[in-house]
PDB file of C-alpha atoms in Angstrom:
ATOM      1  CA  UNK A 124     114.989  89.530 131.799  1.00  0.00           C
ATOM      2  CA  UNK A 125     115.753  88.918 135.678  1.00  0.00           C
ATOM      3  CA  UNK A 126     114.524  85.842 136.579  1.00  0.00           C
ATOM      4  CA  UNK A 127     116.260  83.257 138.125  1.00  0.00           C
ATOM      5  CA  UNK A 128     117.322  80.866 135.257  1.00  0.00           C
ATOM      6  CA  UNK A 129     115.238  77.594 134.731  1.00  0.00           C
ATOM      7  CA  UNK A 130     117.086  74.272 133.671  1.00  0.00           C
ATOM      8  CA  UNK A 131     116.921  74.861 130.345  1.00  0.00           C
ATOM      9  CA  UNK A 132     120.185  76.329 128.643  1.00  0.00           C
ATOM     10  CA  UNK A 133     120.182  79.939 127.617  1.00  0.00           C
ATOM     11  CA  UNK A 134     122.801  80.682 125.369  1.00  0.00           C
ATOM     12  CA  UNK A 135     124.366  84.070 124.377  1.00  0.00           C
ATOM     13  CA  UNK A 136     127.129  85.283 122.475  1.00  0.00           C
ATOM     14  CA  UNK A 137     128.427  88.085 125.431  1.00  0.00           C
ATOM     15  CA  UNK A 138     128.466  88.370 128.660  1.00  0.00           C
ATOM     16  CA  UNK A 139     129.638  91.371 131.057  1.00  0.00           C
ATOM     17  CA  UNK A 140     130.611  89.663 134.441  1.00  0.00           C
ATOM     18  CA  UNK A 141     131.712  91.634 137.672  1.00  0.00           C
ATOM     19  CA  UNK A 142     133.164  89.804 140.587  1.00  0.00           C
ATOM     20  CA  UNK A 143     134.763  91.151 143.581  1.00  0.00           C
ATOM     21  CA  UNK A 144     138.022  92.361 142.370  1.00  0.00           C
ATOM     22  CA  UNK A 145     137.262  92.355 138.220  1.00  0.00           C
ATOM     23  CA  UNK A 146     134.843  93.565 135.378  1.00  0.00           C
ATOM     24  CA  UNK A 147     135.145  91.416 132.240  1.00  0.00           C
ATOM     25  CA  UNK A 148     133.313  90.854 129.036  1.00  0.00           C
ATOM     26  CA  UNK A 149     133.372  87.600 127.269  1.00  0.00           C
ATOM     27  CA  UNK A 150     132.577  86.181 123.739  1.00  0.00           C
ATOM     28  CA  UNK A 151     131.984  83.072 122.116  1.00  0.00           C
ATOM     29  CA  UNK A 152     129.263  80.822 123.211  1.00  0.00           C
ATOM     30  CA  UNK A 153     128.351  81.197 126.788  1.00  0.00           C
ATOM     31  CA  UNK A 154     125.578  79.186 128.584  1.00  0.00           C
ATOM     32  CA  UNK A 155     123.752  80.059 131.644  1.00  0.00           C
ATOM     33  CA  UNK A 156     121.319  77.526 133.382  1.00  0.00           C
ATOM     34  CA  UNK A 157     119.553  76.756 136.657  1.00  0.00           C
ATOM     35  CA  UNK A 158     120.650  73.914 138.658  1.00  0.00           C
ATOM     36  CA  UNK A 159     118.827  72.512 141.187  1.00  0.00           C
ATOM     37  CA  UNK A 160     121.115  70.587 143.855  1.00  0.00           C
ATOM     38  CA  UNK A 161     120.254  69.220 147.254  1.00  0.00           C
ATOM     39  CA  UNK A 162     116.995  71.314 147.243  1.00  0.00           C
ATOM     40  CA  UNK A 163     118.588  74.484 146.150  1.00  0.00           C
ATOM     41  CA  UNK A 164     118.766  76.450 143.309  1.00  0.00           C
ATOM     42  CA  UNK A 165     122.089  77.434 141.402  1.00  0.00           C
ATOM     43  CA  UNK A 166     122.733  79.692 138.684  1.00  0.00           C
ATOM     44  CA  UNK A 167     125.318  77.780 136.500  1.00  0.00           C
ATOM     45  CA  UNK A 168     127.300  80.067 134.100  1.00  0.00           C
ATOM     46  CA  UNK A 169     129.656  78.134 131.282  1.00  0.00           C
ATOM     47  CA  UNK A 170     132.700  80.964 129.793  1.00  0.00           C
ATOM     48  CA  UNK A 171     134.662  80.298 126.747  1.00  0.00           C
ATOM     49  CA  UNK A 172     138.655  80.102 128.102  1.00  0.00           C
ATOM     50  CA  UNK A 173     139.843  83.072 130.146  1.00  0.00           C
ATOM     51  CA  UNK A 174     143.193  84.521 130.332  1.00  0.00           C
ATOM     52  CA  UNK A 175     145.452  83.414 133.343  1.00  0.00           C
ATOM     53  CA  UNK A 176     144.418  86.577 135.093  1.00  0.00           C
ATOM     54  CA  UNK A 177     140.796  86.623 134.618  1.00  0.00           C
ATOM     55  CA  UNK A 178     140.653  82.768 136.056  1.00  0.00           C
ATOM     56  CA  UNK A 179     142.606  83.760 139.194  1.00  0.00           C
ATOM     57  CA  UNK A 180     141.183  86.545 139.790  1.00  0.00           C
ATOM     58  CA  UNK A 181     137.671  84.549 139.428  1.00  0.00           C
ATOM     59  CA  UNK A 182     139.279  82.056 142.288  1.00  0.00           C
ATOM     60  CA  UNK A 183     139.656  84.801 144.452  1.00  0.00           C
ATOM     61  CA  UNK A 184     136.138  85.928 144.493  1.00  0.00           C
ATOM     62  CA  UNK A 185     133.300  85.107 146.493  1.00  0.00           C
ATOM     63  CA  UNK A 186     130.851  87.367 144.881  1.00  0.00           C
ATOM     64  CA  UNK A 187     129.614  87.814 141.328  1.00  0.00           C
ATOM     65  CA  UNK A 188     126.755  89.049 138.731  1.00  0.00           C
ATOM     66  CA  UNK A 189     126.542  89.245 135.263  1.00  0.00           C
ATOM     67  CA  UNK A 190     124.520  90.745 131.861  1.00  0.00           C
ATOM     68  CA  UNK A 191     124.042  87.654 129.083  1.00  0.00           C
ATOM     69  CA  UNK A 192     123.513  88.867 125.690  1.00  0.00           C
ATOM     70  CA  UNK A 193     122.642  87.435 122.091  1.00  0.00           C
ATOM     71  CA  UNK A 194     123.131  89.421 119.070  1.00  0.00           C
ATOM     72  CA  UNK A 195     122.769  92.200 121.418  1.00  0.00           C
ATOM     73  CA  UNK A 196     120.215  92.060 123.035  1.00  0.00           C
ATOM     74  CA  UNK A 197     120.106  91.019 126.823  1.00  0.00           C
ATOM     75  CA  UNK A 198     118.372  87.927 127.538  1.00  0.00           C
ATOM     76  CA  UNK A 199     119.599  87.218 131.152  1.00  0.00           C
ATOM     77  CA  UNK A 200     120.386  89.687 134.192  1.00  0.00           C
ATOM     78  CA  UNK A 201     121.813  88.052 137.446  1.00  0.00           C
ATOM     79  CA  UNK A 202     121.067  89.162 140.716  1.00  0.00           C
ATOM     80  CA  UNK A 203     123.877  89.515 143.162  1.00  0.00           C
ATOM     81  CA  UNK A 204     125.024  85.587 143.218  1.00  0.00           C
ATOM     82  CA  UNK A 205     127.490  83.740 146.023  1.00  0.00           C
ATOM     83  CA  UNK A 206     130.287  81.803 144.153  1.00  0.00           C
ATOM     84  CA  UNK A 207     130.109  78.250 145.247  1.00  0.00           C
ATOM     85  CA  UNK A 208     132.325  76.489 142.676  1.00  0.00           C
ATOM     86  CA  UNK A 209     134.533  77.476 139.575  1.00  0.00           C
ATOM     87  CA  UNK A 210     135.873  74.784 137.835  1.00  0.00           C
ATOM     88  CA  UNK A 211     137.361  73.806 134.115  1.00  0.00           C
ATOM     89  CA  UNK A 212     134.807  72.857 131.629  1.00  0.00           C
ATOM     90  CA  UNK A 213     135.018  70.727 128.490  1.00  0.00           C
ATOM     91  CA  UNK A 214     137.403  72.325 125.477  1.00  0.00           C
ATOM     92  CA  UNK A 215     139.069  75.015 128.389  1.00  0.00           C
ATOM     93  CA  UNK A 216     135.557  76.335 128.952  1.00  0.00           C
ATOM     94  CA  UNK A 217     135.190  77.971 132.746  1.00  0.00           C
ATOM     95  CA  UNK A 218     132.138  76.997 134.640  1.00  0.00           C
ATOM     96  CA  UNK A 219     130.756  78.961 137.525  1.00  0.00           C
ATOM     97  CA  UNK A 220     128.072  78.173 140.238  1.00  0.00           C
ATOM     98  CA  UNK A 221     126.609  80.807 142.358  1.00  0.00           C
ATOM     99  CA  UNK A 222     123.854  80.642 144.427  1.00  0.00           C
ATOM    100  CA  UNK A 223     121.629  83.960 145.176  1.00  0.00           C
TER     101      UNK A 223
END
């Protein structure tokens, strides 16, 4: 599934994210959703806690995609996305916004 996400969660239990300068996969209960803000769309993508590295090397990059999975199975494929915001979450969580 490619589509951009609507505003409805989609939850997973994996994700394999690839930014400009890292590849990463991630466990635990991730959350992807659509965002719609000032008349455009966002893809909003909520990570468990990363390691010091991963979260600077995140701060670093302006461009990033990623693979959601559940049980599995892939439920969500990002296209190419522009990294507008990264910022902490509730409980250490990592939130990214990128718009296509």
């Amino acid at each position: 599934m490619s589509a951009f996400p609507g505003p409805r969660p989609i939850t997973g239990d994996r994700v394999e994210l690839a930014a400009d300068t890292m590849t990463a996969t991630f466990t635990g209960t991730i959350t992807v959703r659509g965002i719609l803000r000032d008349g455009q769309g966002f893809a909003e993508l909520t990570l468990p806690t990363a390691e010091p590295q991963q979260w600077r090397d995140l701060e670093h990059a302006t461009r990033h995609w990623y693979t959601l999975y559940r049980e599995g199975g892939e439920l969500y494929r990002s296209p190419m996305l522009t990294l507008v915001s990264l910022h902490g979450g509730a409980d250490g969580a990592i939130v990214l916004t990128g718009k296509p």
